[in-house]
PDB file of C-alpha atoms in Angstrom:
ATOM      1  CA  MET Q   1       0.000   0.000   0.000  1.00  0.00           C
ATOM      2  CA  ILE Q   2       2.797   2.413   0.865  1.00  0.00           C
ATOM      3  CA  PHE Q   3       4.518   1.617  -2.430  1.00  0.00           C
ATOM      4  CA  SER Q   4       1.298   2.317  -4.338  1.00  0.00           C
ATOM      5  CA  ILE Q   5       0.839   5.709  -2.674  1.00  0.00           C
ATOM      6  CA  CYS Q   6       4.413   6.757  -3.418  1.00  0.00           C
ATOM      7  CA  TYR Q   7       4.085   5.661  -7.015  1.00  0.00           C
ATOM      8  CA  LEU Q   8       0.822   7.584  -7.385  1.00  0.00           C
ATOM      9  CA  ARG Q   9       2.400  10.752  -5.980  1.00  0.00           C
ATOM     10  CA  GLN Q  10       5.369  10.479  -8.316  1.00  0.00           C
ATOM     11  CA  ASP Q  11       3.038  10.007 -11.265  1.00  0.00           C
ATOM     12  CA  ARG Q  12       1.059  13.109 -10.306  1.00  0.00           C
ATOM     13  CA  MET Q  13       4.254  15.139  -9.910  1.00  0.00           C
ATOM     14  CA  LYS Q  14       5.436  14.079 -13.359  1.00  0.00           C
ATOM     15  CA  SER Q  15       2.087  15.054 -14.858  1.00  0.00           C
ATOM     16  CA  ARG Q  16       2.183  18.461 -13.198  1.00  0.00           C
ATOM     17  CA  ALA Q  17       5.747  19.026 -14.370  1.00  0.00           C
ATOM     18  CA  THR Q  18       4.729  18.122 -17.925  1.00  0.00           C
ATOM     19  CA  TYR Q  19       1.760  20.517 -17.837  1.00  0.00           C
ATOM     20  CA  PHE Q  20       3.928  23.282 -16.387  1.00  0.00           C
ATOM     21  CA  LEU Q  21       6.580  22.817 -19.073  1.00  0.00           C
ATOM     22  CA  ALA Q  22       3.966  22.860 -21.826  1.00  0.00           C
ATOM     23  CA  PHE Q  23       2.389  26.021 -20.382  1.00  0.00           C
ATOM     24  CA  ALA Q  24       5.800  27.710 -20.144  1.00  0.00           C
ATOM     25  CA  LEU Q  25       6.615  26.901 -23.769  1.00  0.00           C
ATOM     26  CA  ILE Q  26       3.254  28.264 -24.930  1.00  0.00           C
ATOM     27  CA  ALA Q  27       3.749  31.447 -22.871  1.00  0.00           C
ATOM     28  CA  VAL Q  28       7.231  32.010 -24.296  1.00  0.00           C
ATOM     29  CA  GLY Q  29       5.907  31.514 -27.812  1.00  0.00           C
ATOM     30  CA  MET Q  30       3.125  34.045 -27.233  1.00  0.00           C
ATOM     31  CA  LEU Q  31       5.552  36.599 -25.802  1.00  0.00           C
ATOM     32  CA  GLU Q  32       7.913  36.181 -28.749  1.00  0.00           C
ATOM     33  CA  SER Q  33       5.004  36.564 -31.153  1.00  0.00           C
ATOM     34  CA  ILE Q  34       3.875  39.781 -29.458  1.00  0.00           C
ATOM     35  CA  HIS Q  35       7.475  41.008 -29.371  1.00  0.00           C
ATOM     36  CA  MET Q  36       7.906  40.462 -33.092  1.00  0.00           C
ATOM     37  CA  GLU Q  37       4.599  42.192 -33.867  1.00  0.00           C
ATOM     38  CA  GLU Q  38       5.850  45.301 -32.051  1.00  0.00           C
ATOM     39  CA  CYS Q  39       9.082  45.390 -34.048  1.00  0.00           C
ATOM     40  CA  VAL Q  40       8.407  48.377 -36.288  1.00  0.00           C
ATOM     41  CA  PHE Q  41      11.159  50.095 -38.255  1.00  0.00           C
ATOM     42  CA  GLU Q  42      10.401  53.793 -38.635  1.00  0.00           C
ATOM     43  CA  LYS Q  43      12.140  56.105 -41.059  1.00  0.00           C
ATOM     44  CA  LEU Q  44      13.758  59.302 -39.830  1.00  0.00           C
ATOM     45  CA  ASP Q  45      11.810  62.533 -39.890  1.00  0.00           C
ATOM     46  CA  SER Q  46      12.233  64.690 -42.972  1.00  0.00           C
ATOM     47  CA  LYS Q  47      14.700  67.032 -41.259  1.00  0.00           C
ATOM     48  CA  ASP Q  48      17.119  64.218 -40.386  1.00  0.00           C
ATOM     49  CA  SER Q  49      16.512  62.109 -43.475  1.00  0.00           C
ATOM     50  CA  SER Q  50      17.906  64.877 -45.699  1.00  0.00           C
ATOM     51  CA  PHE Q  51      21.361  63.711 -44.595  1.00  0.00           C
ATOM     52  CA  CYS Q  52      20.822  60.256 -46.118  1.00  0.00           C
ATOM     53  CA  ARG Q  53      21.741  60.381 -49.778  1.00  0.00           C
ATOM     54  CA  GLY Q  54      24.114  59.097 -52.376  1.00  0.00           C
ATOM     55  CA  GLY Q  55      23.628  55.349 -52.067  1.00  0.00           C
ATOM     56  CA  LEU Q  56      25.756  54.691 -48.978  1.00  0.00           C
ATOM     57  CA  GLU Q  57      24.497  51.630 -47.070  1.00  0.00           C
ATOM     58  CA  VAL Q  58      25.247  50.671 -43.460  1.00  0.00           C
ATOM     59  CA  LEU Q  59      24.555  47.032 -42.618  1.00  0.00           C
ATOM     60  CA  TYR Q  60      24.368  45.447 -39.158  1.00  0.00           C
ATOM     61  CA  PRO Q  61      23.721  41.741 -38.441  1.00  0.00           C
ATOM     62  CA  GLU Q  62      20.021  40.773 -38.588  1.00  0.00           C
ATOM     63  CA  LEU Q  63      19.020  44.380 -39.328  1.00  0.00           C
ATOM     64  CA  GLY Q  64      20.492  44.841 -42.776  1.00  0.00           C
ATOM     65  CA  ASP Q  65      20.720  48.435 -43.960  1.00  0.00           C
ATOM     66  CA  VAL Q  66      19.892  50.734 -41.033  1.00  0.00           C
ATOM     67  CA  GLY Q  67      20.201  53.899 -43.075  1.00  0.00           C
ATOM     68  CA  CYS Q  68      17.735  56.674 -42.271  1.00  0.00           C
ATOM     69  CA  THR Q  69      16.081  54.495 -39.618  1.00  0.00           C
ATOM     70  CA  TYR Q  70      15.117  54.658 -35.949  1.00  0.00           C
ATOM     71  CA  ILE Q  71      16.593  51.504 -34.436  1.00  0.00           C
ATOM     72  CA  PRO Q  72      13.664  49.690 -32.742  1.00  0.00           C
ATOM     73  CA  GLU Q  73      13.823  48.389 -29.186  1.00  0.00           C
ATOM     74  CA  CYS Q  74      12.521  44.937 -30.098  1.00  0.00           C
ATOM     75  CA  SER Q  75      14.866  41.932 -30.043  1.00  0.00           C
ATOM     76  CA  PHE Q  76      17.243  44.078 -27.972  1.00  0.00           C
ATOM     77  CA  TYR Q  77      18.580  45.646 -31.176  1.00  0.00           C
ATOM     78  CA  ARG Q  78      19.644  48.887 -29.489  1.00  0.00           C
ATOM     79  CA  LYS Q  79      21.461  47.062 -26.728  1.00  0.00           C
ATOM     80  CA  ARG Q  80      23.140  44.710 -29.181  1.00  0.00           C
ATOM     81  CA  ILE Q  81      24.442  47.595 -31.293  1.00  0.00           C
ATOM     82  CA  SER Q  82      25.790  49.282 -28.153  1.00  0.00           C
ATOM     83  CA  LYS Q  83      27.141  46.230 -26.334  1.00  0.00           C
ATOM     84  CA  GLU Q  84      27.611  43.240 -28.646  1.00  0.00           C
ATOM     85  CA  TRP Q  85      27.924  43.818 -32.370  1.00  0.00           C
ATOM     86  CA  SER Q  86      31.182  44.881 -33.923  1.00  0.00           C
ATOM     87  CA  SER Q  87      31.518  47.415 -36.730  1.00  0.00           C
ATOM     88  CA  PRO Q  88      28.899  47.320 -39.483  1.00  0.00           C
ATOM     89  CA  LYS Q  89      29.676  46.691 -43.102  1.00  0.00           C
ATOM     90  CA  VAL Q  90      29.451  49.803 -45.240  1.00  0.00           C
ATOM     91  CA  ARG Q  91      28.581  49.434 -48.886  1.00  0.00           C
ATOM     92  CA  TYR Q  92      28.959  51.936 -51.689  1.00  0.00           C
ATOM     93  CA  GLN Q  93      28.216  50.301 -54.999  1.00  0.00           C
ATOM     94  CA  GLN Q  94      29.672  53.139 -57.078  1.00  0.00           C
ATOM     95  CA  ALA Q  95      33.140  52.740 -55.542  1.00  0.00           C
ATOM     96  CA  GLU Q  96      35.951  52.688 -58.120  1.00  0.00           C
ATOM     97  CA  LYS Q  97      38.870  50.285 -57.900  1.00  0.00           C
ATOM     98  CA  ASN Q  98      41.554  52.828 -58.722  1.00  0.00           C
ATOM     99  CA  LYS Q  99      40.513  55.251 -55.971  1.00  0.00           C
ATOM    100  CA  LYS Q 100      40.926  55.450 -52.207  1.00  0.00           C
ATOM    101  CA  TYR Q 101      38.235  56.405 -49.721  1.00  0.00           C
ATOM    102  CA  VAL Q 102      37.830  57.636 -46.158  1.00  0.00           C
ATOM    103  CA  LEU Q 103      34.903  56.568 -43.974  1.00  0.00           C
ATOM    104  CA  ILE Q 104      33.939  58.528 -40.863  1.00  0.00           C
ATOM    105  CA  MET Q 105      31.245  57.755 -38.286  1.00  0.00           C
ATOM    106  CA  VAL Q 106      30.255  60.590 -35.950  1.00  0.00           C
ATOM    107  CA  ASP Q 107      27.722  61.495 -33.280  1.00  0.00           C
ATOM    108  CA  PRO Q 108      26.573  65.086 -33.924  1.00  0.00           C
ATOM    109  CA  ASP Q 109      24.478  65.004 -30.742  1.00  0.00           C
ATOM    110  CA  ALA Q 110      27.228  64.487 -28.149  1.00  0.00           C
ATOM    111  CA  PRO Q 111      26.577  64.689 -25.307  1.00  0.00           C
ATOM    112  CA  SER Q 112      22.961  65.588 -26.149  1.00  0.00           C
ATOM    113  CA  ARG Q 113      21.036  67.085 -29.013  1.00  0.00           C
ATOM    114  CA  THR Q 114      20.015  70.083 -26.927  1.00  0.00           C
ATOM    115  CA  ASN Q 115      23.616  70.794 -25.885  1.00  0.00           C
ATOM    116  CA  PRO Q 116      25.977  69.318 -28.507  1.00  0.00           C
ATOM    117  CA  ILE Q 117      29.213  70.779 -27.156  1.00  0.00           C
ATOM    118  CA  TYR Q 118      31.097  67.731 -28.477  1.00  0.00           C
ATOM    119  CA  ARG Q 119      29.365  67.784 -31.830  1.00  0.00           C
ATOM    120  CA  PHE Q 120      30.671  65.287 -34.397  1.00  0.00           C
ATOM    121  CA  TRP Q 121      32.291  63.083 -31.777  1.00  0.00           C
ATOM    122  CA  ARG Q 122      34.165  60.475 -33.794  1.00  0.00           C
ATOM    123  CA  HIS Q 123      33.292  56.809 -33.339  1.00  0.00           C
ATOM    124  CA  TRP Q 124      35.057  55.334 -36.332  1.00  0.00           C
ATOM    125  CA  VAL Q 125      37.559  56.451 -38.959  1.00  0.00           C
ATOM    126  CA  ILE Q 126      38.955  54.334 -41.777  1.00  0.00           C
ATOM    127  CA  THR Q 127      41.469  55.813 -44.206  1.00  0.00           C
ATOM    128  CA  ASP Q 128      43.148  54.399 -47.299  1.00  0.00           C
ATOM    129  CA  ILE Q 129      40.168  52.203 -48.145  1.00  0.00           C
ATOM    130  CA  ARG Q 130      40.686  50.328 -51.383  1.00  0.00           C
ATOM    131  CA  VAL Q 131      37.937  48.319 -53.006  1.00  0.00           C
ATOM    132  CA  SER Q 132      38.973  44.827 -54.074  1.00  0.00           C
ATOM    133  CA  SER Q 133      37.912  43.340 -57.393  1.00  0.00           C
ATOM    134  CA  LYS Q 134      35.489  40.984 -55.650  1.00  0.00           C
ATOM    135  CA  THR Q 135      33.818  43.176 -53.068  1.00  0.00           C
ATOM    136  CA  ILE Q 136      32.073  46.506 -52.667  1.00  0.00           C
ATOM    137  CA  PHE Q 137      32.221  46.395 -48.889  1.00  0.00           C
ATOM    138  CA  CYS Q 138      34.356  48.716 -46.808  1.00  0.00           C
ATOM    139  CA  ASP Q 139      35.422  47.056 -43.574  1.00  0.00           C
ATOM    140  CA  ASN Q 140      38.468  46.436 -41.446  1.00  0.00           C
ATOM    141  CA  LEU Q 141      40.027  44.226 -44.118  1.00  0.00           C
ATOM    142  CA  PHE Q 142      40.578  47.071 -46.542  1.00  0.00           C
ATOM    143  CA  HIS Q 143      42.197  49.917 -44.660  1.00  0.00           C
ATOM    144  CA  GLN Q 144      45.619  50.931 -43.431  1.00  0.00           C
ATOM    145  CA  SER Q 145      44.951  53.350 -40.584  1.00  0.00           C
ATOM    146  CA  GLY Q 146      42.321  55.292 -38.700  1.00  0.00           C
ATOM    147  CA  LEU Q 147      40.338  55.153 -35.465  1.00  0.00           C
ATOM    148  CA  ALA Q 148      39.076  51.751 -34.289  1.00  0.00           C
ATOM    149  CA  TYR Q 149      35.305  51.311 -34.220  1.00  0.00           C
ATOM    150  CA  ARG Q 150      33.645  52.426 -31.003  1.00  0.00           C
ATOM    151  CA  ARG Q 151      30.093  51.278 -30.492  1.00  0.00           C
ATOM    152  CA  PRO Q 152      27.328  53.881 -30.146  1.00  0.00           C
ATOM    153  CA  THR Q 153      26.680  54.416 -26.430  1.00  0.00           C
ATOM    154  CA  PRO Q 154      24.303  57.355 -26.019  1.00  0.00           C
ATOM    155  CA  PRO Q 155      24.371  58.551 -22.385  1.00  0.00           C
ATOM    156  CA  SER Q 156      21.297  57.951 -20.270  1.00  0.00           C
ATOM    157  CA  GLN Q 157      18.687  60.705 -20.223  1.00  0.00           C
ATOM    158  CA  THR Q 158      20.098  62.480 -23.290  1.00  0.00           C
ATOM    159  CA  GLY Q 159      17.377  61.526 -25.760  1.00  0.00           C
ATOM    160  CA  TYR Q 160      17.853  60.145 -29.225  1.00  0.00           C
ATOM    161  CA  HIS Q 161      21.277  60.407 -30.869  1.00  0.00           C
ATOM    162  CA  ARG Q 162      22.036  60.423 -34.572  1.00  0.00           C
ATOM    163  CA  TYR Q 163      24.978  58.360 -35.756  1.00  0.00           C
ATOM    164  CA  GLN Q 164      26.118  59.571 -39.138  1.00  0.00           C
ATOM    165  CA  PHE Q 165      28.360  57.832 -41.648  1.00  0.00           C
ATOM    166  CA  LEU Q 166      30.241  59.932 -44.207  1.00  0.00           C
ATOM    167  CA  LEU Q 167      32.273  58.701 -47.145  1.00  0.00           C
ATOM    168  CA  PHE Q 168      34.929  60.845 -48.821  1.00  0.00           C
ATOM    169  CA  GLU Q 169      37.248  60.328 -51.742  1.00  0.00           C
ATOM    170  CA  GLN Q 170      40.856  60.416 -50.554  1.00  0.00           C
ATOM    171  CA  PRO Q 171      43.543  62.044 -52.716  1.00  0.00           C
ATOM    172  CA  THR Q 172      45.446  59.140 -54.253  1.00  0.00           C
ATOM    173  CA  ARG Q 173      48.971  60.220 -53.319  1.00  0.00           C
ATOM    174  CA  GLU Q 174      48.228  61.777 -49.962  1.00  0.00           C
ATOM    175  CA  ALA Q 175      48.068  60.247 -46.497  1.00  0.00           C
ATOM    176  CA  ILE Q 176      45.252  61.421 -44.258  1.00  0.00           C
ATOM    177  CA  SER Q 177      45.753  61.681 -40.499  1.00  0.00           C
ATOM    178  CA  PHE Q 178      43.368  62.589 -37.700  1.00  0.00           C
ATOM    179  CA  SER Q 179      44.078  63.826 -34.205  1.00  0.00           C
ATOM    180  CA  PRO Q 180      43.665  61.118 -31.559  1.00  0.00           C
ATOM    181  CA  GLU Q 181      40.988  63.045 -29.673  1.00  0.00           C
ATOM    182  CA  GLU Q 182      37.535  61.753 -30.569  1.00  0.00           C
ATOM    183  CA  GLY Q 183      35.963  65.122 -29.881  1.00  0.00           C
ATOM    184  CA  SER Q 184      38.306  67.268 -31.970  1.00  0.00           C
ATOM    185  CA  SER Q 185      36.887  69.274 -34.845  1.00  0.00           C
ATOM    186  CA  LEU Q 186      35.727  67.136 -37.719  1.00  0.00           C
ATOM    187  CA  VAL Q 187      35.525  70.132 -40.045  1.00  0.00           C
ATOM    188  CA  CYS Q 188      39.234  70.865 -39.667  1.00  0.00           C
ATOM    189  CA  SER Q 189      40.089  67.211 -40.200  1.00  0.00           C
ATOM    190  CA  VAL Q 190      38.395  66.781 -43.565  1.00  0.00           C
ATOM    191  CA  THR Q 191      39.419  69.952 -45.369  1.00  0.00           C
ATOM    192  CA  GLU Q 192      41.777  67.977 -47.627  1.00  0.00           C
ATOM    193  CA  LEU Q 193      39.216  65.314 -48.528  1.00  0.00           C
ATOM    194  CA  GLN Q 194      37.209  65.365 -51.723  1.00  0.00           C
ATOM    195  CA  PRO Q 195      33.444  65.088 -51.175  1.00  0.00           C
ATOM    196  CA  LEU Q 196      31.829  62.437 -53.342  1.00  0.00           C
ATOM    197  CA  PRO Q 197      28.953  63.349 -55.654  1.00  0.00           C
ATOM    198  CA  ASP Q 198      25.846  64.247 -53.634  1.00  0.00           C
ATOM    199  CA  SER Q 199      27.916  64.058 -50.419  1.00  0.00           C
ATOM    200  CA  MET Q 200      27.573  60.372 -49.591  1.00  0.00           C
ATOM    201  CA  GLY Q 201      26.066  59.963 -46.149  1.00  0.00           C
ATOM    202  CA  ASN Q 202      23.821  57.775 -44.041  1.00  0.00           C
ATOM    203  CA  SER Q 203      22.415  57.944 -40.546  1.00  0.00           C
ATOM    204  CA  MET Q 204      20.755  55.850 -37.862  1.00  0.00           C
ATOM    205  CA  GLN Q 205      19.197  57.063 -34.646  1.00  0.00           C
ATOM    206  CA  PHE Q 206      18.476  55.520 -31.256  1.00  0.00           C
ATOM    207  CA  SER Q 207      18.771  55.774 -27.468  1.00  0.00           C
ATOM    208  CA  TRP Q 208      18.244  52.379 -25.899  1.00  0.00           C
ATOM    209  CA  GLN Q 209      19.155  53.457 -22.368  1.00  0.00           C
ATOM    210  CA  LYS Q 210      16.285  55.877 -22.036  1.00  0.00           C
ATOM    211  CA  TYR Q 211      13.387  54.084 -23.689  1.00  0.00           C
ATOM    212  CA  ARG Q 212      13.060  50.680 -22.056  1.00  0.00           C
ATOM    213  CA  SER Q 213      10.140  48.253 -22.047  1.00  0.00           C
ATOM    214  CA  GLY Q 214       7.149  49.587 -20.157  1.00  0.00           C
ATOM    215  CA  LEU Q 215       7.885  53.234 -20.882  1.00  0.00           C
ATOM    216  CA  PRO Q 216       5.866  55.255 -23.404  1.00  0.00           C
ATOM    217  CA  SER Q 217       7.244  55.631 -26.907  1.00  0.00           C
ATOM    218  CA  PRO Q 218       9.154  58.859 -27.559  1.00  0.00           C
ATOM    219  CA  THR Q 219       7.344  61.719 -29.200  1.00  0.00           C
ATOM    220  CA  SER Q 220       8.588  63.511 -32.304  1.00  0.00           C
ATOM    221  CA  SER Q 221       9.780  66.378 -30.092  1.00  0.00           C
ATOM    222  CA  GLU Q 222      11.797  64.008 -27.911  1.00  0.00           C
ATOM    223  CA  ARG Q 223      13.392  62.428 -30.960  1.00  0.00           C
ATOM    224  CA  LEU Q 224      14.470  65.842 -32.180  1.00  0.00           C
ATOM    225  CA  GLY Q 225      15.781  66.804 -28.762  1.00  0.00           C
ATOM    226  CA  ILE Q 226      13.164  69.510 -28.163  1.00  0.00           C
ATOM    227  CA  GLU Q 227      12.300  70.096 -24.521  1.00  0.00           C
ATOM    228  CA  PRO Q 228       8.545  69.905 -23.730  1.00  0.00           C
TER     229      PRO Q 228
END
């Protein structure tokens, strides 16, 4: 009799564990489904989107080309760009094999859009980019010098930040050097560079520290850095 009772209890415990596991799997599936439904990629407002032109593409894993886009919070994309992913691939399909290029990534909203005293803070500089015969990607394999990629890390409570990518044509027989300070003047640094047709540029925008799950979505004024 004692053996029968113990066996019955074990059987009930196994059944409950099975039901609990099934319920947990269903709940996770529902949450993932809801999470994916909320993953909306919005284009930048007209004022900021005017910077995106010339066919320059910026590609991150899973996201593809993030040009002229607000990076959504879903799937932890903002956190992954800031904490996990390495430099994106930058594609310019009109690149010519016999020319050299310079790629610069800056934050014009450092430390905030309302007080950009460190405007055009440099996050990435690649000089002496040459395009191989089999690729149109600019990445760490095709440069000689520059500033190593530094992930976007917008400070908390500073609103949305724009991260802009600029591509310049580098004079063939000249070496380009930048000061080591990330916050030094970008304008002074690029005076010797030749702008490409239509000033090749692209931009993404996000602030994952401020807008977490459970908080209301940012308004257009907040995205532009306008105080209420």
